[in-house]
Tab-separated table of C-alpha atoms in Angstrom:
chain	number	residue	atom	x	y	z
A	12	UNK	CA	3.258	13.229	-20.036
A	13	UNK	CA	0.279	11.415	-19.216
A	14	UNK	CA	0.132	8.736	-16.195
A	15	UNK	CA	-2.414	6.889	-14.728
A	16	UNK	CA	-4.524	6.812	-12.291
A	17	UNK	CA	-6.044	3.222	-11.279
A	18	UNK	CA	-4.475	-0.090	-12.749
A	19	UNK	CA	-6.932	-2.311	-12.895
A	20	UNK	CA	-6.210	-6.168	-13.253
A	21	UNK	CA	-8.988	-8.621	-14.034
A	22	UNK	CA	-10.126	-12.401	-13.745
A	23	UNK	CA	-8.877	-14.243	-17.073
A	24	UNK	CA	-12.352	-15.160	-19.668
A	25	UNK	CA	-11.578	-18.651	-18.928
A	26	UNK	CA	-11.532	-18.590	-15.116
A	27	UNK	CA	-14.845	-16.818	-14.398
A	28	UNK	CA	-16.354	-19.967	-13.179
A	29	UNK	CA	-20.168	-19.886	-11.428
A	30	UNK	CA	-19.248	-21.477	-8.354
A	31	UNK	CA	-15.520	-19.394	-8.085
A	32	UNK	CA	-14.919	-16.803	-5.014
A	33	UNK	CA	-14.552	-13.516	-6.092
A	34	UNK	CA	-11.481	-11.654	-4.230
A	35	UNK	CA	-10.441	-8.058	-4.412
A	36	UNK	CA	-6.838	-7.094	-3.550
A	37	UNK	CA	-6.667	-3.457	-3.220
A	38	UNK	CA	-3.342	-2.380	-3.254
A	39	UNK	CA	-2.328	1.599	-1.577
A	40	UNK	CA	0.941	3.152	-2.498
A	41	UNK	CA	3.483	4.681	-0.570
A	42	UNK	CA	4.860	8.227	-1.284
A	43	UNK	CA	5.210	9.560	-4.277
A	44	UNK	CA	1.581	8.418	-3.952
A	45	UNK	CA	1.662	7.580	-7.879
A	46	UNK	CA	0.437	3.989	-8.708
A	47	UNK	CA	2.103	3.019	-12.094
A	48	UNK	CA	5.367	2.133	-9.757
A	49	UNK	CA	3.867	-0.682	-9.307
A	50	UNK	CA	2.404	-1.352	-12.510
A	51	UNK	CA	5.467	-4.521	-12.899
A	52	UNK	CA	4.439	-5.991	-9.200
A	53	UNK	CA	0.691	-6.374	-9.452
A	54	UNK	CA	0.768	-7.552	-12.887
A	55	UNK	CA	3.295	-10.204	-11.874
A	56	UNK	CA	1.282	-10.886	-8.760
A	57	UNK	CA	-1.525	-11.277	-10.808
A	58	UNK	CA	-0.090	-13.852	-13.411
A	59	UNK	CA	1.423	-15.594	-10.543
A	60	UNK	CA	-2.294	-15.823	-8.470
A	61	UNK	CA	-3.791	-17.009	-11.557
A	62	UNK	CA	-1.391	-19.522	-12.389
A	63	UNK	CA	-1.669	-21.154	-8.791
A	64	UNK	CA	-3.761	-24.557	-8.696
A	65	UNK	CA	-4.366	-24.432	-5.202
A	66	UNK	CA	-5.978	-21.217	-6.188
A	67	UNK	CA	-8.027	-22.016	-9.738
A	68	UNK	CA	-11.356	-21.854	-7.921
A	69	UNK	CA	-10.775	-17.742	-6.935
A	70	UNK	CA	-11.274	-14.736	-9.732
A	71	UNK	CA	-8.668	-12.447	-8.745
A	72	UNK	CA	-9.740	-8.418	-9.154
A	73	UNK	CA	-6.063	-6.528	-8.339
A	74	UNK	CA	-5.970	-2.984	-8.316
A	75	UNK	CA	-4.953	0.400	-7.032
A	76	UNK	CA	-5.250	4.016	-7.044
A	77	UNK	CA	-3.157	6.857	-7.000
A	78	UNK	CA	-2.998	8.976	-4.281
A	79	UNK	CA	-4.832	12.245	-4.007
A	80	UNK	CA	-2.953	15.238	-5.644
A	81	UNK	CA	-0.376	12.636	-8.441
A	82	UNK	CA	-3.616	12.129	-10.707
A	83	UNK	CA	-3.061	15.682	-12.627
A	84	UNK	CA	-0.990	15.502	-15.560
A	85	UNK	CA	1.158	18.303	-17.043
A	86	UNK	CA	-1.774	19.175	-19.888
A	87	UNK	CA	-4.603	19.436	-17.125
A	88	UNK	CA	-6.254	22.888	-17.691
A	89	UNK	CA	-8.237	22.406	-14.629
A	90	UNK	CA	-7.104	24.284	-11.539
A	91	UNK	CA	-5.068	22.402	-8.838
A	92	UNK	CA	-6.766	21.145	-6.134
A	93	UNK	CA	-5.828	21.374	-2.384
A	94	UNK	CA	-2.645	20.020	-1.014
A	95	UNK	CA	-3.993	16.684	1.087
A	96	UNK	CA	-2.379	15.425	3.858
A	97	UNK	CA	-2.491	12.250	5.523
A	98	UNK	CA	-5.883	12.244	7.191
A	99	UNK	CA	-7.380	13.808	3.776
A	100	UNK	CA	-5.402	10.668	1.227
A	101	UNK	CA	-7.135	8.033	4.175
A	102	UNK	CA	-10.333	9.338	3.501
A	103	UNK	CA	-9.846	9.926	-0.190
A	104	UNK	CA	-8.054	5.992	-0.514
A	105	UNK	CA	-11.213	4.575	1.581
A	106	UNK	CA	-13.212	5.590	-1.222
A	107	UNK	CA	-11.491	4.404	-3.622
A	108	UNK	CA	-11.602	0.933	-2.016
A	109	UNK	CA	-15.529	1.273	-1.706
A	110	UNK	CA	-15.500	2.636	-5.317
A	111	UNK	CA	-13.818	-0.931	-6.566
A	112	UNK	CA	-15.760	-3.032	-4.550
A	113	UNK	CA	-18.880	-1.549	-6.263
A	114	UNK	CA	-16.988	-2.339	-9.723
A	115	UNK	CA	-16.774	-5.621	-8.763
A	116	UNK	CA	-20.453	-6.109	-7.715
A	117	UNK	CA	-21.175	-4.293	-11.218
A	118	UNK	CA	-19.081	-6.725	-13.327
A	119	UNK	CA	-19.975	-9.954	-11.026
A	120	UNK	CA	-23.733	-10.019	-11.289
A	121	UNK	CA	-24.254	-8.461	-7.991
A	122	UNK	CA	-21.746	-10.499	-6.008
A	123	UNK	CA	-19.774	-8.748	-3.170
A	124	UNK	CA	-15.966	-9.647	-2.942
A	125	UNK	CA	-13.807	-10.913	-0.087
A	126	UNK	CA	-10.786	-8.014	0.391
A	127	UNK	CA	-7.398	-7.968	1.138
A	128	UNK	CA	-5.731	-4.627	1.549
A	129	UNK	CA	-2.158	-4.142	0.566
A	130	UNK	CA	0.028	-1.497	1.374
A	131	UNK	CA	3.459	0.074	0.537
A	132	UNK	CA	5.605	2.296	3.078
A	133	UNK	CA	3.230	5.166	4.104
A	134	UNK	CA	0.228	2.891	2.618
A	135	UNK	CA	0.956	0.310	5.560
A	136	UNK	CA	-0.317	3.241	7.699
A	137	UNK	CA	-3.205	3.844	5.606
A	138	UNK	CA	-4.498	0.435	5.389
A	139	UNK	CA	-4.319	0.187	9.280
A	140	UNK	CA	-6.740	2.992	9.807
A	141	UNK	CA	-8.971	1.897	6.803
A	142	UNK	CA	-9.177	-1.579	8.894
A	143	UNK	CA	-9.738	0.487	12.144
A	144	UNK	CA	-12.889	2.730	10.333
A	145	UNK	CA	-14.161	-0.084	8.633
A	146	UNK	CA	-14.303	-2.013	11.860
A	147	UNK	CA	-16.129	0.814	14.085
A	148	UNK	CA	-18.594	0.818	11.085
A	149	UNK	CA	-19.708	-2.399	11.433
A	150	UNK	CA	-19.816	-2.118	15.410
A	151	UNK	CA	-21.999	1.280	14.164
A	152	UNK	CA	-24.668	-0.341	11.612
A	153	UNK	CA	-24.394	-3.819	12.998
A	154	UNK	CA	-23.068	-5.763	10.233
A	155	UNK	CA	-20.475	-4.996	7.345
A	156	UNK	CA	-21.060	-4.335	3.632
A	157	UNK	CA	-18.164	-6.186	2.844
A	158	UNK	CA	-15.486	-9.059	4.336
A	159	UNK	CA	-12.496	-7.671	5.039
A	160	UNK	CA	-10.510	-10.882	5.316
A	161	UNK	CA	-6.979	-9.806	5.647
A	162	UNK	CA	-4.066	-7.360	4.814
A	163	UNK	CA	-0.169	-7.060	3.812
A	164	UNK	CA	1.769	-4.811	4.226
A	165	UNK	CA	5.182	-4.211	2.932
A	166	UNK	CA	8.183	-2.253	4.382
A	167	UNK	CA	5.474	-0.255	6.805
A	168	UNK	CA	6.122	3.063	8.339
A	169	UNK	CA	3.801	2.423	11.133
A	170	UNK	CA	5.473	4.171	13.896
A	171	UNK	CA	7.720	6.575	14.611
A	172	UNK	CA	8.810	7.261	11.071
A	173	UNK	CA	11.032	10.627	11.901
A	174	UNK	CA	13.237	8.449	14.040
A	175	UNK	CA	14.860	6.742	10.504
A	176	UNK	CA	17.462	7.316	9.222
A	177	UNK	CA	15.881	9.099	5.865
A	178	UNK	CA	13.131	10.424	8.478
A	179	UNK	CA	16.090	12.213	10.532
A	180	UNK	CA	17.182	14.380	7.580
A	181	UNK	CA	13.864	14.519	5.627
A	182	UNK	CA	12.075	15.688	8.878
A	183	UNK	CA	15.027	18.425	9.737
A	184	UNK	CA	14.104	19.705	6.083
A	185	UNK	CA	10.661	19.851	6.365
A	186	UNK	CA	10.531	22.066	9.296
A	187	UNK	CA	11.830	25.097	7.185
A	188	UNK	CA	8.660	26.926	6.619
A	189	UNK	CA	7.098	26.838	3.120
A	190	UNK	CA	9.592	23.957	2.505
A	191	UNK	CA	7.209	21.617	0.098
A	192	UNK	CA	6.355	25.367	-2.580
A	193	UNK	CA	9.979	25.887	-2.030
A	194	UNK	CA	11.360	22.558	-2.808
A	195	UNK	CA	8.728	22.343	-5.989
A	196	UNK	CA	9.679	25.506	-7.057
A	197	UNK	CA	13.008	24.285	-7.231
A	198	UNK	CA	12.217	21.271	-9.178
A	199	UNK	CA	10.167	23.234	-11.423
A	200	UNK	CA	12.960	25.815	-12.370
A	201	UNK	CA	15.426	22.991	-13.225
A	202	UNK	CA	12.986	20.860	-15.156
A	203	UNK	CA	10.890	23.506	-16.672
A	204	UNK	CA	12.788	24.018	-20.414
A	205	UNK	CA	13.621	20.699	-20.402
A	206	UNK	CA	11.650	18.428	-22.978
A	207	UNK	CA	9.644	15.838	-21.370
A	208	UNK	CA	11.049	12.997	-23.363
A	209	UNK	CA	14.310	13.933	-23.050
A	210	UNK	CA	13.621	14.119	-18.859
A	211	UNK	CA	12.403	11.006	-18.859
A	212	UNK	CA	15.927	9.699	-20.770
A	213	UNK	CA	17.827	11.689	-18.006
A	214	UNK	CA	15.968	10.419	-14.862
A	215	UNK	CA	16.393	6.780	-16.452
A	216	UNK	CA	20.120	7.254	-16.973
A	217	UNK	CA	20.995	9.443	-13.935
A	218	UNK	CA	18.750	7.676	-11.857
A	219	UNK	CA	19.124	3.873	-13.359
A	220	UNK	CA	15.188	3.502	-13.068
A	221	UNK	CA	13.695	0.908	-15.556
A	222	UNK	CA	11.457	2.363	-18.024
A	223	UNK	CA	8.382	2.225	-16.143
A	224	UNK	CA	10.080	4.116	-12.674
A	225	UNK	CA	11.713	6.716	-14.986
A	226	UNK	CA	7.944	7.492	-17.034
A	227	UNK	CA	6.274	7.308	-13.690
A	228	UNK	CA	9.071	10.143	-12.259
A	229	UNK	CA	8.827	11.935	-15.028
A	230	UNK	CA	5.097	12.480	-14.678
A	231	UNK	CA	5.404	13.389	-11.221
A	232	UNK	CA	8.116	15.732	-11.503
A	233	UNK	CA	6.215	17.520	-14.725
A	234	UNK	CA	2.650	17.343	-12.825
A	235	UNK	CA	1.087	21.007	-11.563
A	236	UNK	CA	1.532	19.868	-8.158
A	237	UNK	CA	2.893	16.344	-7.756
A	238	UNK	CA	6.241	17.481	-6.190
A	239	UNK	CA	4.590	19.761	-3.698
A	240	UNK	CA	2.060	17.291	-2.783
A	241	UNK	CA	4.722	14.242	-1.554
A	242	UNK	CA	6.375	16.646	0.008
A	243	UNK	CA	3.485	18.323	1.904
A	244	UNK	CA	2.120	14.852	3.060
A	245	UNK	CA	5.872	13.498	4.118
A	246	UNK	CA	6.029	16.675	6.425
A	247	UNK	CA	2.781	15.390	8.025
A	248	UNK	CA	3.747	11.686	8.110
A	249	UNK	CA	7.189	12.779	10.159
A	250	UNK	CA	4.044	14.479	12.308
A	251	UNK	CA	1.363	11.795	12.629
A	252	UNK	CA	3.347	8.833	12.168
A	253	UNK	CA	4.734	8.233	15.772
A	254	UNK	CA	3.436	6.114	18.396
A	255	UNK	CA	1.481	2.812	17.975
A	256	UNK	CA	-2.048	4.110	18.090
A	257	UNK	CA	-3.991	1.511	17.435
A	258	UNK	CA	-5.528	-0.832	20.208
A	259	UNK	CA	-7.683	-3.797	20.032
A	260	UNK	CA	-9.589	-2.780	16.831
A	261	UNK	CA	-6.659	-3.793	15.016
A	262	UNK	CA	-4.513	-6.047	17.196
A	263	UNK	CA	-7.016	-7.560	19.256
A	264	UNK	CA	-6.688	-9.093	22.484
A	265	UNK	CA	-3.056	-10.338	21.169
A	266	UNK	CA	-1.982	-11.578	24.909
A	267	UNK	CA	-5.138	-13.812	25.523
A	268	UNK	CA	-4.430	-16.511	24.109
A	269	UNK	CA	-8.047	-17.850	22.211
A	270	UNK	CA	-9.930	-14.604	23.016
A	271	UNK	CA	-10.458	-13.302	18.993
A	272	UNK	CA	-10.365	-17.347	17.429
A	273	UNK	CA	-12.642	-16.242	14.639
A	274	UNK	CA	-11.871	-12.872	14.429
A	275	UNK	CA	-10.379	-13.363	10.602
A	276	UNK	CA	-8.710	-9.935	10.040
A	277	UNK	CA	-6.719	-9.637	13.200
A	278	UNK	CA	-5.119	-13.177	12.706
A	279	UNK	CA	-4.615	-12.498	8.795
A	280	UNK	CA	-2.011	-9.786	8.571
A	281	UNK	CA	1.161	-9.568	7.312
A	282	UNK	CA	3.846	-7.667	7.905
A	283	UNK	CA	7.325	-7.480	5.701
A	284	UNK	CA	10.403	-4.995	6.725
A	285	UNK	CA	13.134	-5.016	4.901
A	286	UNK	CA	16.535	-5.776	6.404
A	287	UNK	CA	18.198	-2.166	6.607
A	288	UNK	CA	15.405	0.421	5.818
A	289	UNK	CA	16.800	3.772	5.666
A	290	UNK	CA	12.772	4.835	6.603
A	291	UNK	CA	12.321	2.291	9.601
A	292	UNK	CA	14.291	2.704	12.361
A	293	UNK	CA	15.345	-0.768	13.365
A	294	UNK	CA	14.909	-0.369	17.437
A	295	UNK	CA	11.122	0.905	16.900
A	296	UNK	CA	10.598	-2.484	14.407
A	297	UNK	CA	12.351	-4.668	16.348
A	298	UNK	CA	10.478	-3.391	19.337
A	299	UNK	CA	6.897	-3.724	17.290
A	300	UNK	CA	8.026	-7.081	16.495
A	301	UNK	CA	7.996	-8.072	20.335
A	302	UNK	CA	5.223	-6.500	21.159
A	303	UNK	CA	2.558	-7.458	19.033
A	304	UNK	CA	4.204	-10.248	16.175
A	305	UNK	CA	4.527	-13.484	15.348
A	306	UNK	CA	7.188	-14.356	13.129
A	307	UNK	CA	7.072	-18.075	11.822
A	308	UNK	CA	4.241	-18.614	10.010
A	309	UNK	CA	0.416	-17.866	9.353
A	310	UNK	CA	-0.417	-21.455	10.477
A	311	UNK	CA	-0.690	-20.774	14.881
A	312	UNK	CA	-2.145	-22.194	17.318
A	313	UNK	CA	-5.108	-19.981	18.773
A	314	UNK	CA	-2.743	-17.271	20.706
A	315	UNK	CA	-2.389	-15.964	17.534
A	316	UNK	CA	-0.643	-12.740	17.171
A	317	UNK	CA	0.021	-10.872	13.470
A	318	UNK	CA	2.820	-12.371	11.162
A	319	UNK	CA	5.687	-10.136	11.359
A	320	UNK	CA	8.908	-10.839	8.950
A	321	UNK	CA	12.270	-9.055	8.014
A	322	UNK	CA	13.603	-9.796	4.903
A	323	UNK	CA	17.076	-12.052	5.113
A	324	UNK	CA	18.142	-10.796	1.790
A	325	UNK	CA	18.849	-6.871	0.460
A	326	UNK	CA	15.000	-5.611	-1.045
A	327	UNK	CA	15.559	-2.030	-0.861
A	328	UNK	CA	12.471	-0.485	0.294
A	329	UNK	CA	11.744	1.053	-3.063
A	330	UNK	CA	10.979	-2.733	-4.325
A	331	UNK	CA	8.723	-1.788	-7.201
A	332	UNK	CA	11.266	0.051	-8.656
A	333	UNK	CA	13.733	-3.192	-9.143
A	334	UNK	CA	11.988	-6.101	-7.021
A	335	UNK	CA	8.663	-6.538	-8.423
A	336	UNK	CA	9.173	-10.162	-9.101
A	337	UNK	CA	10.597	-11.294	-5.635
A	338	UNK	CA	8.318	-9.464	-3.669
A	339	UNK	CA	5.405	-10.292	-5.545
A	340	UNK	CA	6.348	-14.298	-5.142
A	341	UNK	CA	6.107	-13.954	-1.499
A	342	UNK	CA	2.687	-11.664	-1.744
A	343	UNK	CA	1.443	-14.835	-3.300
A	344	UNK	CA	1.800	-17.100	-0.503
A	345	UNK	CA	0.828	-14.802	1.736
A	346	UNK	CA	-2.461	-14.367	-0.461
A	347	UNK	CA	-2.891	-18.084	-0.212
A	348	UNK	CA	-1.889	-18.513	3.443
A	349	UNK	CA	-5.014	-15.918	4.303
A	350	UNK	CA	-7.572	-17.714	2.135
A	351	UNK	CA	-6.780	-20.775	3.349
A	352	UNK	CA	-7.103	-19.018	6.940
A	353	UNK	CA	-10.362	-17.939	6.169
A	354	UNK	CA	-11.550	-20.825	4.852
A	355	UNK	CA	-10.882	-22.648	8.192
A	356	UNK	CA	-12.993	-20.101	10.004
């Protein structure tokens, strides 16, 4: 079974206006690092960006990539490359985002977009560091190739991800030696006689996925290496994915009140936790939240700190499975609430 790679969502013919700002949202998925989950969400975000009047002057480019190691389908005669793990997907996702910015400049006439990053669980964490690299490149080469206005990220895994509930029992697993060939192996024993359209009926059914969450699994679970690969790079995110590491680059000086006014990234990102995330353990959010959030609004006063929100209601943290819609309602506002930020600036 075939899957794909990049989704790719473009301006509407009618809306490519001369005098319109071109915006990339580059969107990195969590793990199972496969991007057709959230085929449902970006589309919907998309229709819902484009249908926005405060918004009909902006051409809209959405997309995303799969992560390195989910791309290979089951008919890929080409030999399996390298299990990657987290330090090896940020490097490979950062050039994907440079890759689409290019494709924008190609289709546009020449004309570099304004970016917001978007992330998804273990993509949160990603999209930090891409922020953090692309930042010490511009302090490098003295200016930066492209503006970087702003970034969301949903149900993050930022810190201290083995201290979750899921992360308790998934890292306790993933100490056994040789556990991600083991665990594949396993997979690929029970799944290996069993035709791939009749899989993809039993993960929908067992499961209860929608149709594009039980393809997408199927894929995965019928892919050289996709099983051994999410579970190679969650061993190393219950590793890497501990303390708050990142210091002014990213937060700025949060406690000085009017010492970054200008400084459009730091003041332009978004967090969203769910309520009871089995892969965030609630003392190590709440304590994030008091340490470096805001949680009212986008609109502050200059002692701005990043907007940090917790669902009220009960979006699992597997929202592109069954949320799209919801989530992708608030991603618009959000979207708006930064442009209209960096308008101001």
């Amino acid at each position: 079974m075939e899957t794909r790679t990049k989704l790719y969502y473009n301006p509407s013919a009618g809306r490519n206006k001369t005098n319109a700002q071109e915006y990339l949202i580059f969107h990195i998925p969590g793990n199972p690092g496969l991007i057709p989950y959230y085929d449902p969400f970006l589309s919907t975000l998309h229709t819902l960006l484009e249908s926005t009047p405060a918004l009909r002057n902006s051409n809209f480019h959405i997309c995303g990539h799969s992560l390195l190691g989910f791309e290979a389908s089951e008919d890929d005669a080409q030999r399996p490359p390298k299990l990657a793990g987290l330090e090896r997907q940020i490097h490979f996702i950062n050039g994907c985002l440079y890759d689409r910015v290019d494709e924008v400049r190609q289709k546009t006439g020449g004309i570099t977009p304004k970016v917001i990053l978007m992330g998804h669980s273990v993509g949160t964490y990603m999209l930090l560091e891409i922020i953090r690299r692309h930042r010490k490149q511009i302090e490098v080469v003295g200016h930066q190739d492209f503006d970087l206005i702003g970034g969301i990220l949903l149900f993050p895994t930022i810190t201290h991800i083995a201290r979750s509930p899921s992360g308790i029992v998934a890292s306790a697993l993933l100490r056994i030696p040789g556990s991600a060939h083991i665990g594949s192996a396993i997979v690929k024993v029970l799944t290996y006689f069993i035709p791939t359209d009749f899989l993809n009926r039993l993960v929908r059914l067992i499961m209860r996925f929608p149709e594009h969450a039980a393809r997408t699994t199927t894929a995965l679970i019928k892919s050289p290496i996709g099983v051994k690969e999410a579970l190679f790079l969650a061993k190393d995110e219950m590793d890497m994915i501990t303390h708050d590491k990142w210091g002014e680059e990213i937060w700025g000086a949060a406690t000085d009140p009017g010492t970054n006014k200008g400084d459009t990234i730091h003041s332009n990102l978004v967090f969203f936790w769910g309520s009871h995330d089995a892969w965030v353990a609630q003392e190590t959010r709440d304590e994030l939240i008091r340490a470096r959030g805001y949680r009212d609004s986008l609109k502050k006063s200059d002692d701005w700190k990043p907007t940090m929100l917790v669902d009220k209601g009960k979006i699992p943290h597997g929202f592109c499975l069954k949320h799209s819609e919801i989530v992708a309602d608030y991603v618009r506002e959000w979207v708006k609430a930064i442009i209209d930020n960096d308008n101001e600036i």
